[in-house]
Amino acid sequence: MSQSLLRYTNILSIVGDLIKVEVPKLNSENATAKYGDLAMIEQDGENYSLAQIIKIDNEEVSLQVFAGCKGLSTNAAVCFLDQPMKVTYSPNILGRIFNGAGHAIDNGPELETDPKVEIDGPSVNPVRRTLASRMVRTNVPMIDVFNTLVESQKIPVFSVAGEPYNKFLSRIAIQAEADVVVFAGMGLIYDDYHFFKTQFEEAGVSSRTVMFVNQASDPTVERLLAPDMALSVAEHFAVGESKNVLVLLTDMTSYADAMKEIGVSMDKIPSNRGYMGDLYSQLAKRYEKACDYKGAGSVTLLAVTTMPGNDVTHPVPDNTGYITEGQFYLHDGVIDPFGSLSRLKQMVVGKQTREDHGALMDALIRLYSEAVEAKQKEAMAFELSDYDRKTLKYGDLFKKNFMTLDVDMSLEDALDLGWKILADCFEAEETLIKDSLLEHYWPSNQTSPVEAEV
C-alpha cells in the first residue's frame, strides 16, 4: 500500500506546536516513519499543515507542526510523506523572500516546479576543506583594518538588546565582497523584517540576496528551520556554482530559545538555565557549515548573538565562543576594539593586504588604549602630561574616523587615514613603528589637521 494513503488518527497529545500520535506496528512494511521526515496533518478532511518528525519512542511519534497547533483537535489525522524537509534551490531564488517553512512571501512567481534540495545535511568532510586565505572586504574599518573577516570564517556579533546590530548586519550585506548573500532572520518583529527588505532594495543588492524570514508572530518551529534552509542554499551555491557566499543570521539567541521551548514541550531535562544539554552540538552543527571548499566556492558565516543582561557567560554566547573563530563585540553603538577579535586575520594581514597593515593596526590600537587611560586620568582630575594631551586628541579622531558604524571606506583608504591621524597627533618616533615603514608611509607634507570623515 502506498504510504501516502495511510492515515493515523490516534492523537495522544497536543502541546504547544507539538503533537504525539500512536503508530501501530511502526517500521513494518506498511508503517514507516523516520526521524526528520515530513508528515501531513489533516483535519476535517482537508490539509492543515506540514509537520516534521522530531522523536520516535516505540510506537509513539512526536511531530513539530509548522503552522502551529492552534485550532487543531484530537480528531486530526497524520499522513507520513516518507521524505525529509527540502528547500527550493535554483537561480530563480535570488532576490526572493521566503518564510521559515520555505514558502515565498514576496508575492513573486510560484517556484513549485523548481528543484529542491534537502536541508540539515552533515557538515563538510575536513578533507574537502582548504585553509582560509582570502579576505572578505566589508568597507567597515573596524573589521577590515582591525578584525579582518576571512572567507570561510564563522564569527558572531555579540550584542545586547537596543544596539544597532540589525543596521550593522544590513551594512555588511550591502557592502561585503561576496557573490551571493543569504540572510536568515529568526523571531524578527515586522519592523526589522521591513528594514532589511527595504535596505536591500534601496541599495540595489536584492538580485544577489536570498532571504529566509521567521517573524515573531510565526510558528516557533519555523525559527529552527530558517537557518538550516539558508545554510543549505548557501552550501549549494558554493559547491555547485563555485560562488563565494556570505550567510548572515540574526538572532542565534532567538534560535536557541526556540530549541529550549520545544525541548520543554517534549519533557527534556534542561541542563543550564533551561537550555537543553545538546545546545553546544546544535549550534556547532550550524556554524560548521562555514567552509572554503576545495576546487569550489566558500561559505562565510556572520551571526548576531544577543546577550541577555550583557552577560557573556549566558549559555548561548558562552557556547558560541568555543565554536567560532573570534567575535565582533557591539556595544554603545560601536564595534569595541578591545572586546572584538578575529582569530584568522593573521592569514591575510600583510599577505593579501599592504605590508604596513599589521604594524599600523597594532600601533593604532595601542595608542587608543593609552587615550582611554588618559581619559580616565582626566576624569579623576589627575595632572595630564603633554603626551596625555596628544593621546586624548588622537582618541577623539580615532573614534570619529574609525569606530562610528556609518564610516564607509576601503581598506587602503583607512590605512592611509590612519597614518594621517598619527602624523597629526604624534611625532614619528612616538608611534614605535619600525623605521622602514615610517620612511615609506609617514606623511611628510601634511599641513592641515585631520577631521572626522564620516
mmCIF file of C-alpha atoms in Angstrom, residues 73-343:
data_model
loop_
_atom_site.group_PDB
_atom_site.id
_atom_site.type_symbol
_atom_site.label_atom_id
_atom_site.label_comp_id
_atom_site.label_asym_id
_atom_site.label_seq_id
_atom_site.Cartn_x
_atom_site.Cartn_y
_atom_site.Cartn_z
ATOM 1 C CA SER A 73 -8.189 18.911 17.536
ATOM 2 C CA THR A 74 -7.501 15.321 18.539
ATOM 3 C CA ASN A 75 -9.731 14.269 15.634
ATOM 4 C CA ALA A 76 -6.923 15.189 13.225
ATOM 5 C CA ALA A 77 -5.078 12.612 11.134
ATOM 6 C CA VAL A 78 -1.409 12.191 10.295
ATOM 7 C CA CYS A 79 -0.040 11.009 6.960
ATOM 8 C CA PHE A 80 3.713 10.303 6.682
ATOM 9 C CA LEU A 81 5.283 11.501 3.423
ATOM 10 C CA ASP A 82 8.484 9.403 3.692
ATOM 11 C CA GLN A 83 10.758 12.289 2.651
ATOM 12 C CA PRO A 84 12.868 14.862 4.522
ATOM 13 C CA MET A 85 12.376 18.641 4.620
ATOM 14 C CA LYS A 86 13.548 20.340 1.427
ATOM 15 C CA VAL A 87 14.065 23.905 0.240
ATOM 16 C CA THR A 88 13.847 25.381 -3.247
ATOM 17 C CA TYR A 89 17.227 25.868 -4.864
ATOM 18 C CA SER A 90 17.683 27.364 -8.320
ATOM 19 C CA PRO A 91 18.898 30.668 -9.815
ATOM 20 C CA ASN A 92 15.275 31.856 -9.501
ATOM 21 C CA ILE A 93 15.521 32.190 -5.716
ATOM 22 C CA LEU A 94 17.896 35.169 -5.948
ATOM 23 C CA GLY A 95 16.019 38.290 -4.972
ATOM 24 C CA ARG A 96 13.230 36.283 -3.320
ATOM 25 C CA ILE A 97 11.957 36.233 0.276
ATOM 26 C CA PHE A 98 10.791 33.005 1.974
ATOM 27 C CA ASN A 99 9.313 32.234 5.372
ATOM 28 C CA GLY A 100 10.673 29.655 7.787
ATOM 29 C CA ALA A 101 8.751 26.870 6.045
ATOM 30 C CA GLY A 102 10.351 27.702 2.691
ATOM 31 C CA HIS A 103 7.281 29.329 1.108
ATOM 32 C CA ALA A 104 7.708 32.564 -0.877
ATOM 33 C CA ILE A 105 6.140 35.563 0.897
ATOM 34 C CA ASP A 106 7.077 38.339 -1.526
ATOM 35 C CA ASN A 107 4.136 37.948 -3.946
ATOM 36 C CA GLY A 108 6.562 36.823 -6.650
ATOM 37 C CA PRO A 109 6.108 33.978 -9.167
ATOM 38 C CA GLU A 110 5.486 30.471 -7.811
ATOM 39 C CA LEU A 111 8.527 28.208 -7.606
ATOM 40 C CA GLU A 112 6.764 24.871 -7.106
ATOM 41 C CA THR A 113 8.372 23.350 -10.209
ATOM 42 C CA ASP A 114 11.909 24.476 -9.331
ATOM 43 C CA PRO A 115 14.390 21.890 -7.971
ATOM 44 C CA LYS A 116 14.502 21.286 -4.234
ATOM 45 C CA VAL A 117 17.360 20.140 -2.016
ATOM 46 C CA GLU A 118 17.418 18.578 1.434
ATOM 47 C CA ILE A 119 18.223 20.732 4.442
ATOM 48 C CA ASP A 120 20.076 19.919 7.643
ATOM 49 C CA GLY A 121 22.708 17.765 5.955
ATOM 50 C CA PRO A 122 26.033 16.749 7.527
ATOM 51 C CA SER A 123 28.960 19.132 7.970
ATOM 52 C CA VAL A 124 31.694 19.187 5.363
ATOM 53 C CA ASN A 125 34.302 16.444 5.271
ATOM 54 C CA PRO A 126 37.511 18.030 6.643
ATOM 55 C CA VAL A 127 39.405 16.621 3.652
ATOM 56 C CA ARG A 128 37.328 18.841 1.359
ATOM 57 C CA ARG A 129 38.170 21.996 3.322
ATOM 58 C CA THR A 130 41.008 24.303 2.309
ATOM 59 C CA LEU A 131 42.922 26.660 4.581
ATOM 60 C CA ALA A 132 41.342 30.113 4.834
ATOM 61 C CA SER A 133 43.480 32.603 2.919
ATOM 62 C CA ARG A 134 41.247 35.260 1.315
ATOM 63 C CA MET A 135 39.909 38.439 2.872
ATOM 64 C CA VAL A 136 36.238 39.433 2.751
ATOM 65 C CA ARG A 137 36.171 43.210 2.296
ATOM 66 C CA THR A 138 33.332 44.999 4.069
ATOM 67 C CA ASN A 139 34.444 48.674 3.897
ATOM 68 C CA VAL A 140 33.917 48.829 7.673
ATOM 69 C CA PRO A 141 37.286 49.957 9.131
ATOM 70 C CA MET A 142 36.785 48.261 12.497
ATOM 71 C CA ILE A 143 36.524 44.974 10.596
ATOM 72 C CA ASP A 144 38.818 45.412 7.585
ATOM 73 C CA VAL A 145 41.668 47.069 9.489
ATOM 74 C CA PHE A 146 41.474 45.651 12.998
ATOM 75 C CA ASN A 147 39.476 42.381 12.854
ATOM 76 C CA THR A 148 39.720 41.247 9.258
ATOM 77 C CA LEU A 149 36.968 38.896 8.103
ATOM 78 C CA VAL A 150 38.297 35.900 6.164
ATOM 79 C CA GLU A 151 36.469 33.658 3.696
ATOM 80 C CA SER A 152 35.078 30.515 5.386
ATOM 81 C CA GLN A 153 35.235 32.180 8.817
ATOM 82 C CA LYS A 154 32.416 31.698 11.302
ATOM 83 C CA ILE A 155 32.112 34.643 13.646
ATOM 84 C CA PRO A 156 29.343 36.030 15.893
ATOM 85 C CA VAL A 157 28.330 39.598 16.641
ATOM 86 C CA PHE A 158 27.902 39.738 20.431
ATOM 87 C CA SER A 159 25.488 42.476 21.421
ATOM 88 C CA VAL A 160 22.591 43.392 23.694
ATOM 89 C CA ALA A 161 19.026 44.446 23.027
ATOM 90 C CA GLY A 162 18.781 48.032 21.832
ATOM 91 C CA GLU A 163 22.109 48.065 19.996
ATOM 92 C CA PRO A 164 22.013 48.708 16.206
ATOM 93 C CA TYR A 165 23.123 45.171 15.309
ATOM 94 C CA ASN A 166 20.498 44.804 12.572
ATOM 95 C CA LYS A 167 21.643 48.077 10.992
ATOM 96 C CA PHE A 168 25.222 46.808 11.212
ATOM 97 C CA LEU A 169 24.265 43.470 9.633
ATOM 98 C CA SER A 170 22.456 45.160 6.754
ATOM 99 C CA ARG A 171 25.553 47.287 6.050
ATOM 100 C CA ILE A 172 27.670 44.144 5.866
ATOM 101 C CA ALA A 173 25.171 42.552 3.463
ATOM 102 C CA ILE A 174 25.223 45.607 1.204
ATOM 103 C CA GLN A 175 28.948 46.371 1.250
ATOM 104 C CA ALA A 176 30.597 42.962 1.640
ATOM 105 C CA GLU A 177 32.624 41.493 -1.177
ATOM 106 C CA ALA A 178 30.516 38.380 -1.892
ATOM 107 C CA ASP A 179 28.857 36.770 -4.910
ATOM 108 C CA VAL A 180 25.705 35.788 -3.003
ATOM 109 C CA VAL A 181 24.320 36.922 0.359
ATOM 110 C CA VAL A 182 21.932 34.564 2.162
ATOM 111 C CA PHE A 183 20.050 36.133 5.067
ATOM 112 C CA ALA A 184 18.069 34.321 7.756
ATOM 113 C CA GLY A 185 16.079 36.205 10.388
ATOM 114 C CA MET A 186 14.665 34.363 13.401
ATOM 115 C CA GLY A 187 11.918 35.856 15.534
ATOM 116 C CA LEU A 188 12.075 39.241 13.797
ATOM 117 C CA ILE A 189 9.444 41.834 14.555
ATOM 118 C CA TYR A 190 7.797 43.210 11.420
ATOM 119 C CA ASP A 191 9.715 46.496 11.612
ATOM 120 C CA ASP A 192 13.052 44.653 11.459
ATOM 121 C CA TYR A 193 11.890 42.459 8.588
ATOM 122 C CA HIS A 194 10.716 45.538 6.663
ATOM 123 C CA PHE A 195 14.005 47.309 7.460
ATOM 124 C CA PHE A 196 16.151 44.559 5.928
ATOM 125 C CA LYS A 197 13.871 44.215 2.908
ATOM 126 C CA THR A 198 13.868 47.968 2.255
ATOM 127 C CA GLN A 199 17.624 48.353 2.790
ATOM 128 C CA PHE A 200 18.445 45.606 0.293
ATOM 129 C CA GLU A 201 16.050 47.016 -2.296
ATOM 130 C CA GLU A 202 17.243 50.622 -1.956
ATOM 131 C CA ALA A 203 20.902 49.579 -2.132
ATOM 132 C CA GLY A 204 20.226 47.570 -5.290
ATOM 133 C CA VAL A 205 21.617 44.291 -3.907
ATOM 134 C CA SER A 206 18.393 42.279 -3.916
ATOM 135 C CA SER A 207 19.453 40.487 -7.099
ATOM 136 C CA ARG A 208 22.265 38.727 -5.223
ATOM 137 C CA THR A 209 20.349 38.194 -1.978
ATOM 138 C CA VAL A 210 18.105 35.396 -0.701
ATOM 139 C CA MET A 211 16.076 35.989 2.464
ATOM 140 C CA PHE A 212 14.528 33.463 4.871
ATOM 141 C CA VAL A 213 12.429 35.269 7.458
ATOM 142 C CA ASN A 214 10.716 33.907 10.541
ATOM 143 C CA GLN A 215 8.744 36.680 12.195
ATOM 144 C CA ALA A 216 7.916 36.783 15.890
ATOM 145 C CA SER A 217 4.270 36.002 15.075
ATOM 146 C CA ASP A 218 5.182 32.902 13.027
ATOM 147 C CA PRO A 219 5.256 29.364 14.479
ATOM 148 C CA THR A 220 8.229 28.613 16.711
ATOM 149 C CA VAL A 221 9.208 25.524 14.752
ATOM 150 C CA GLU A 222 9.932 27.641 11.657
ATOM 151 C CA ARG A 223 12.518 29.502 13.738
ATOM 152 C CA LEU A 224 14.559 26.297 13.767
ATOM 153 C CA LEU A 225 14.191 25.693 10.041
ATOM 154 C CA ALA A 226 15.174 29.159 8.751
ATOM 155 C CA PRO A 227 18.950 28.897 9.406
ATOM 156 C CA ASP A 228 19.071 25.333 8.055
ATOM 157 C CA MET A 229 17.407 26.460 4.833
ATOM 158 C CA ALA A 230 19.762 29.419 4.493
ATOM 159 C CA LEU A 231 22.844 27.274 5.090
ATOM 160 C CA SER A 232 21.676 24.537 2.713
ATOM 161 C CA VAL A 233 21.107 27.062 -0.083
ATOM 162 C CA ALA A 234 24.477 28.705 0.633
ATOM 163 C CA GLU A 235 26.229 25.341 0.523
ATOM 164 C CA HIS A 236 24.762 24.513 -2.885
ATOM 165 C CA PHE A 237 25.689 27.924 -4.307
ATOM 166 C CA ALA A 238 29.256 27.409 -3.077
ATOM 167 C CA VAL A 239 29.685 23.798 -4.202
ATOM 168 C CA GLY A 240 27.519 23.697 -7.306
ATOM 169 C CA GLU A 241 28.263 27.140 -8.727
ATOM 170 C CA SER A 242 31.628 27.989 -7.076
ATOM 171 C CA LYS A 243 30.184 31.149 -5.523
ATOM 172 C CA ASN A 244 31.636 32.957 -2.521
ATOM 173 C CA VAL A 245 28.612 33.120 -0.238
ATOM 174 C CA LEU A 246 28.115 35.270 2.860
ATOM 175 C CA VAL A 247 25.488 33.949 5.301
ATOM 176 C CA LEU A 248 24.008 36.418 7.800
ATOM 177 C CA LEU A 249 21.936 35.130 10.732
ATOM 178 C CA THR A 250 20.017 37.089 13.365
ATOM 179 C CA ASP A 251 19.450 36.233 16.136
ATOM 180 C CA MET A 252 21.025 32.939 17.313
ATOM 181 C CA THR A 253 19.795 33.535 20.867
ATOM 182 C CA SER A 254 16.242 33.572 19.495
ATOM 183 C CA TYR A 255 17.073 30.304 17.715
ATOM 184 C CA ALA A 256 18.354 28.762 20.962
ATOM 185 C CA ASP A 257 15.267 29.980 22.837
ATOM 186 C CA ALA A 258 13.092 28.194 20.265
ATOM 187 C CA MET A 259 15.064 24.990 20.879
ATOM 188 C CA LYS A 260 14.535 25.446 24.618
ATOM 189 C CA GLU A 261 10.802 25.993 24.197
ATOM 190 C CA ILE A 262 10.383 22.864 22.098
ATOM 191 C CA GLY A 263 12.635 20.863 24.424
ATOM 192 C CA VAL A 264 10.441 21.780 27.390
ATOM 193 C CA SER A 265 7.354 20.732 25.407
ATOM 194 C CA MET A 266 8.996 17.341 24.842
ATOM 195 C CA ASP A 267 9.740 16.955 28.577
ATOM 196 C CA LYS A 268 13.502 17.072 28.017
ATOM 197 C CA ILE A 269 15.600 17.695 31.109
ATOM 198 C CA PRO A 270 17.253 21.149 30.911
ATOM 199 C CA SER A 271 20.982 21.454 31.505
ATOM 200 C CA ASN A 272 21.815 25.137 32.090
ATOM 201 C CA ARG A 273 19.332 27.988 32.677
ATOM 202 C CA GLY A 274 16.590 25.994 30.969
ATOM 203 C CA TYR A 275 18.590 25.203 27.817
ATOM 204 C CA MET A 276 18.935 21.618 26.680
ATOM 205 C CA GLY A 277 22.152 19.668 27.076
ATOM 206 C CA ASP A 278 22.733 19.491 23.307
ATOM 207 C CA LEU A 279 22.886 23.284 22.886
ATOM 208 C CA TYR A 280 26.588 23.224 22.023
ATOM 209 C CA SER A 281 26.287 20.468 19.400
ATOM 210 C CA GLN A 282 23.224 22.060 17.812
ATOM 211 C CA LEU A 283 24.973 25.437 17.470
ATOM 212 C CA ALA A 284 28.191 23.824 16.252
ATOM 213 C CA LYS A 285 26.307 21.840 13.605
ATOM 214 C CA ARG A 286 25.152 25.119 12.046
ATOM 215 C CA TYR A 287 28.371 27.120 12.462
ATOM 216 C CA GLU A 288 30.488 24.325 10.970
ATOM 217 C CA LYS A 289 28.719 24.823 7.641
ATOM 218 C CA ALA A 290 31.170 27.687 7.080
ATOM 219 C CA CYS A 291 33.800 26.299 4.747
ATOM 220 C CA ASP A 292 36.228 27.071 1.925
ATOM 221 C CA TYR A 293 35.575 24.198 -0.480
ATOM 222 C CA LYS A 294 38.428 22.585 -2.324
ATOM 223 C CA GLY A 295 38.061 23.416 -6.009
ATOM 224 C CA ALA A 296 34.808 25.353 -5.453
ATOM 225 C CA GLY A 297 33.481 28.417 -3.622
ATOM 226 C CA SER A 298 33.149 29.269 0.050
ATOM 227 C CA VAL A 299 30.595 29.904 2.803
ATOM 228 C CA THR A 300 31.368 32.642 5.350
ATOM 229 C CA LEU A 301 29.042 32.956 8.347
ATOM 230 C CA LEU A 302 28.304 36.064 10.424
ATOM 231 C CA ALA A 303 25.658 35.667 13.128
ATOM 232 C CA VAL A 304 24.187 38.038 15.702
ATOM 233 C CA THR A 305 24.088 36.597 19.229
ATOM 234 C CA THR A 306 22.342 38.823 21.764
ATOM 235 C CA MET A 307 23.474 38.532 25.387
ATOM 236 C CA PRO A 308 20.623 38.862 27.900
ATOM 237 C CA GLY A 309 21.685 41.330 30.563
ATOM 238 C CA ASN A 310 25.010 41.855 28.714
ATOM 239 C CA ASP A 311 26.097 38.553 30.283
ATOM 240 C CA VAL A 312 28.787 36.899 28.180
ATOM 241 C CA THR A 313 28.544 33.808 30.439
ATOM 242 C CA HIS A 314 24.947 33.243 29.302
ATOM 243 C CA PRO A 315 24.747 29.715 27.798
ATOM 244 C CA VAL A 316 24.269 30.885 24.189
ATOM 245 C CA PRO A 317 27.237 33.316 23.845
ATOM 246 C CA ASP A 318 29.307 31.119 26.173
ATOM 247 C CA ASN A 319 28.888 28.021 23.972
ATOM 248 C CA THR A 320 29.226 30.098 20.812
ATOM 249 C CA GLY A 321 32.647 31.348 21.894
ATOM 250 C CA TYR A 322 34.001 27.790 21.935
ATOM 251 C CA ILE A 323 32.794 27.126 18.381
ATOM 252 C CA THR A 324 33.608 30.267 16.433
ATOM 253 C CA GLU A 325 36.835 31.955 15.367
ATOM 254 C CA GLY A 326 36.564 35.181 17.313
ATOM 255 C CA GLN A 327 33.756 37.690 17.750
ATOM 256 C CA PHE A 328 32.685 41.243 16.965
ATOM 257 C CA TYR A 329 31.589 42.891 20.204
ATOM 258 C CA LEU A 330 28.997 45.622 19.553
ATOM 259 C CA HIS A 331 28.111 47.954 22.394
ATOM 260 C CA ASP A 332 27.451 51.662 22.880
ATOM 261 C CA GLY A 333 26.754 51.837 19.145
ATOM 262 C CA VAL A 334 30.304 50.899 18.075
ATOM 263 C CA ILE A 335 32.445 47.840 17.475
ATOM 264 C CA ASP A 336 34.585 47.567 20.610
ATOM 265 C CA PRO A 337 38.262 47.452 19.544
ATOM 266 C CA PHE A 338 39.237 45.619 22.741
ATOM 267 C CA GLY A 339 36.434 43.058 23.022
ATOM 268 C CA SER A 340 36.473 42.126 19.323
ATOM 269 C CA LEU A 341 38.739 39.503 17.834
ATOM 270 C CA SER A 342 39.318 37.731 14.516
ATOM 271 C CA ARG A 343 41.468 34.642 15.023
#
